[in-house]
Short mmCIF file of C-alpha atoms in Angstrom, two decimals:
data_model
loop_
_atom_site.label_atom_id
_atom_site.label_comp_id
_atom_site.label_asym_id
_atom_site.label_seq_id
_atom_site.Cartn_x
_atom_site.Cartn_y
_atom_site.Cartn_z
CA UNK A 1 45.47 122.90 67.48
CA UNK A 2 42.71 121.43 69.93
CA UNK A 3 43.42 118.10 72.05
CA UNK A 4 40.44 115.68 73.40
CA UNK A 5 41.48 113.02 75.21
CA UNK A 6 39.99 109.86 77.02
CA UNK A 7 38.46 106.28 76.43
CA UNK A 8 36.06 105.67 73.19
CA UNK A 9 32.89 106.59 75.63
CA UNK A 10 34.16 110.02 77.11
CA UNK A 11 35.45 111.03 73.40
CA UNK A 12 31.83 110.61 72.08
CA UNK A 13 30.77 112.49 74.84
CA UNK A 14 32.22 115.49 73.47
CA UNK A 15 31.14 114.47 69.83
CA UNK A 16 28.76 111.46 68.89
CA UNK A 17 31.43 111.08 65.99
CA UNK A 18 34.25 111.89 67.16
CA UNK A 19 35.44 107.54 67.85
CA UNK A 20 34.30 106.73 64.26
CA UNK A 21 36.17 109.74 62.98
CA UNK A 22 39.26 108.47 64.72
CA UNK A 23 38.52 105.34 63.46
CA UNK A 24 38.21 106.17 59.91
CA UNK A 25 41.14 108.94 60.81
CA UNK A 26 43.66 105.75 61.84
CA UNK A 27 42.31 103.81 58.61
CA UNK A 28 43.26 106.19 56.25
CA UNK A 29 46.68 106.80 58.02
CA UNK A 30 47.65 102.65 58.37
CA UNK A 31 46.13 100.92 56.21
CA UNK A 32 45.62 103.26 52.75
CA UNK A 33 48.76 105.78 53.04
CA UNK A 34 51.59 103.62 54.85
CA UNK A 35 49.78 99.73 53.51
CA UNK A 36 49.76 97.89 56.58
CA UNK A 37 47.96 94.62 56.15
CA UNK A 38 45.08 94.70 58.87
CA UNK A 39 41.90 92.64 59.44
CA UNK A 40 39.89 95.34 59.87
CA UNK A 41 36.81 96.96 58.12
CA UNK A 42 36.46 98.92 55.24
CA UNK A 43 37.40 102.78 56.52
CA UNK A 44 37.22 101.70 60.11
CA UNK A 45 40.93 100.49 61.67
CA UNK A 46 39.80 98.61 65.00
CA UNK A 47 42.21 96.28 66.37
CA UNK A 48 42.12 93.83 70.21
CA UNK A 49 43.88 96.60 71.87
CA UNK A 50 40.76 99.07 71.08
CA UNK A 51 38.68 98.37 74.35
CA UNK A 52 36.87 100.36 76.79
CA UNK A 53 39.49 101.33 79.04
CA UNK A 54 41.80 102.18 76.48
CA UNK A 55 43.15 106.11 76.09
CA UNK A 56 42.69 107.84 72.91
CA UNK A 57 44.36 111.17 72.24
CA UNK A 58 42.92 113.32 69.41
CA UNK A 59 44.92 116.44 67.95
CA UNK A 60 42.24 118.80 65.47
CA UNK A 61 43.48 121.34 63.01
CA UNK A 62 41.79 124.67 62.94
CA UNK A 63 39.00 123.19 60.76
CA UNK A 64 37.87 120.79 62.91
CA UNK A 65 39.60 118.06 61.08
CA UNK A 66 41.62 115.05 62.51
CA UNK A 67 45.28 115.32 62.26
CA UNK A 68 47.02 113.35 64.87
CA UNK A 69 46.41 110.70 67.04
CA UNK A 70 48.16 108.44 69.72
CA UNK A 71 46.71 105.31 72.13
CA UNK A 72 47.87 104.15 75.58
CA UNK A 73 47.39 101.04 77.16
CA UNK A 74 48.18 99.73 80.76
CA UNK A 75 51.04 97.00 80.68
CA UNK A 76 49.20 95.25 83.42
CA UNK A 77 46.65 93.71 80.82
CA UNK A 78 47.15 93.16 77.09
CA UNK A 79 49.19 94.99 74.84
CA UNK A 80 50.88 95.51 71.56
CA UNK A 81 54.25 94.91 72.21
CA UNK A 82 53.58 92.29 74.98
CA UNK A 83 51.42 90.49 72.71
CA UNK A 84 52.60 91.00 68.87
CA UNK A 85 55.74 92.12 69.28
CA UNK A 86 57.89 90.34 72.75
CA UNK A 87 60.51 89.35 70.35
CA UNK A 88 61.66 92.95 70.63
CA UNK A 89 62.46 92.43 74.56
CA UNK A 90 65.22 89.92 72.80
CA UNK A 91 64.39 87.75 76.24
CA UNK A 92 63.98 90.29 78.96
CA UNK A 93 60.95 89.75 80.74
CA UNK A 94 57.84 91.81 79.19
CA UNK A 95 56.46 95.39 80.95
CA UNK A 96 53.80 94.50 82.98
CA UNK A 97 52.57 97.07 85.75
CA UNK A 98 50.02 100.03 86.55
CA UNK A 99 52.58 102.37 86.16
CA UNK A 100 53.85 101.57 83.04
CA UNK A 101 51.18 102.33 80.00
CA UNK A 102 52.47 101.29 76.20
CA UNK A 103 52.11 103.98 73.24
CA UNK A 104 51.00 103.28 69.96
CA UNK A 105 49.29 104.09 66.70
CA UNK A 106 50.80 107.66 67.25
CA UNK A 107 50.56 109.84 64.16
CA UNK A 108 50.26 112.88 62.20
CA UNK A 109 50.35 112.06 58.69
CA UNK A 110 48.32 114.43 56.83
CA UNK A 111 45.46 111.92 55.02
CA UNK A 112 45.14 114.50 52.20
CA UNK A 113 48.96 115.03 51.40
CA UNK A 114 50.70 112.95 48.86
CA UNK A 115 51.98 109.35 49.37
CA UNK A 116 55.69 109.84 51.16
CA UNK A 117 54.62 113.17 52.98
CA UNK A 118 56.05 113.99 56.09
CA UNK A 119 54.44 114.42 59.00
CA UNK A 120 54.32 118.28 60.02
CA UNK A 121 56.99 118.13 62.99
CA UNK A 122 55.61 121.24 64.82
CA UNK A 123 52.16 118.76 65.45
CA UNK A 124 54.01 115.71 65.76
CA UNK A 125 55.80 117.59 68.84
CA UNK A 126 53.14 118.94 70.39
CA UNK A 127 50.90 115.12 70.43
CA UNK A 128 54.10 113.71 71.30
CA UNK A 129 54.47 115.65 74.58
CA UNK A 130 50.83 115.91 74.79
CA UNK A 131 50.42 112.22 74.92
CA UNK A 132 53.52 111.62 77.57
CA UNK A 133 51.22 114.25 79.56
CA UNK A 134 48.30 112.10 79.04
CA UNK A 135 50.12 108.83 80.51
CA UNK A 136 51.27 110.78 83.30
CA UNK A 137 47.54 111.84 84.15
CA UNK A 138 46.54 107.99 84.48
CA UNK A 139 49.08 106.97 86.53
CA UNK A 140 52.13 105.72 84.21
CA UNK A 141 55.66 106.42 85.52
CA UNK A 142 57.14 105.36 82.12
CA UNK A 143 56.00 104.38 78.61
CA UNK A 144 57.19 101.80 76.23
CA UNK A 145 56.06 101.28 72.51
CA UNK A 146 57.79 99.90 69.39
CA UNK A 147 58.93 102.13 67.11
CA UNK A 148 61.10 101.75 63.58
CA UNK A 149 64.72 102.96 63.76
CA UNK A 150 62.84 105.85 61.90
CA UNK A 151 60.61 106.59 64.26
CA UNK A 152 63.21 106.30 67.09
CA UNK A 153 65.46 109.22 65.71
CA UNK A 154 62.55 111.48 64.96
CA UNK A 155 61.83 110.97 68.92
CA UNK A 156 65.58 111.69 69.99
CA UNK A 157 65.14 114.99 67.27
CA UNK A 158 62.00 115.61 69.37
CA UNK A 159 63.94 115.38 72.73
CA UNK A 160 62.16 112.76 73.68
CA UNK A 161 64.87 110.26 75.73
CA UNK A 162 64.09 106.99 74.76
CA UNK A 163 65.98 103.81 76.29
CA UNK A 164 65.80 100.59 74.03
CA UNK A 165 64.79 97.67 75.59
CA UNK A 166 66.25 95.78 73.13
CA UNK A 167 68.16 94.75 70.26
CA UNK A 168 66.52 96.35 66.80
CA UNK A 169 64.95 93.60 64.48
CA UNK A 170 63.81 93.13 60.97
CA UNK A 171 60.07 92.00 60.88
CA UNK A 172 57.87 92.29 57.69
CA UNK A 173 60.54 94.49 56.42
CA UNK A 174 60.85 97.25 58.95
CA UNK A 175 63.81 98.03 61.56
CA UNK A 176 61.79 97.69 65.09
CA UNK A 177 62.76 98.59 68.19
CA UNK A 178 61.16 98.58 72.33
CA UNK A 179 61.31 102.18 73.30
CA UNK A 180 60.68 103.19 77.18
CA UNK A 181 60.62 106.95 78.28
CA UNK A 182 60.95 107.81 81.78
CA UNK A 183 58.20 110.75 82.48
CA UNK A 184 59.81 111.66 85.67
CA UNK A 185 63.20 112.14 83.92
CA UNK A 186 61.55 113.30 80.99
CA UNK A 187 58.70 115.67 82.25
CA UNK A 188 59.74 116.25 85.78
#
């Protein structure tokens, strides 16, 4: 498995394609295989949070083909949970500093496998770890992210130690929780 990593302009860098592939990667993941409801284009999932300082990181099977990816954002200027999500927090004040960077859109669902696949765990792992790494690299002494209760004990399985940062709620249907992870205490 190969791993690229860095803002939309320094992926292209290594590949002209390589930001539309994630693009059309992520679209394929979110909005055809799990049905999330997103105003994006057609084959191309794009979102506020997508901006030029933003961290992509890219997992490639041995084929060249995309099949994992994960974002980070600073806290200290707009992000997912902050600005969809603060619910979550359940009235604790939001995450907002240079040293802590949010996770999100992290998969590896297979695109090609049939609807209800699992993600292969041994990848998952590996951009998982890869993408703590990542965060480190830029500065962040913890990340935070929302996560479904789902999502949460795959992470524990993982070893990841998550904390909640607060109470689990229902919204559009799904159990979500605020996850932080300490990278000193969890990467030393």
């Amino acid at each position: 498995m190969e791993f690229t990593s860095g803002t939309a302009k320094q992926l292209n860098s290594y590949n002209e394609s390589t930001y539309i592939e994630l693009a059309n990667y992520r679209y394929q993941v979110f909005v055809e295989k799990l049905g999330w409801e997103l105003d994006t284009p057609e084959g191309f999932e794009k979102d506020q949070f997508d901006r030029e300082d933003t961290v992509y990181i890219v997992s490639r099977d041995e084929e060249g083909a995309i099949n994992g990816c994960s974002r980070l954002l600073p806290t200290h200027k707009p992000y997912l949970l902050g600005e969809v999500f603060p619910q979550l927090m359940n009235d604790f004040p939001l995450p907002c500093s240079k040293d802590i960077w949010e996770v999100s859109r992290l998969t590896t669902l297979d695109t090609k496998a049939a609807v209800g696949s699992k993600p292969d765990p041994k990848i998952t792992t590996e951009l998982a770890f890869k993408t703590l790494k990542v965060a480190k690299e830029h500065g962040a002494k913890h990340v935070v992210g929302v996560a479904t209760l789902m999502i949460e004990r795959l992470y524990r399985r993982l070893g990841l130690r998550c904390h909640r940062l607060g109470k689990p709620q229902i919204i559009d249907g799904y159990a979500l929780v605020a996850l932080s992870i300490d990278l000193q205490e969890q990467l030393g």
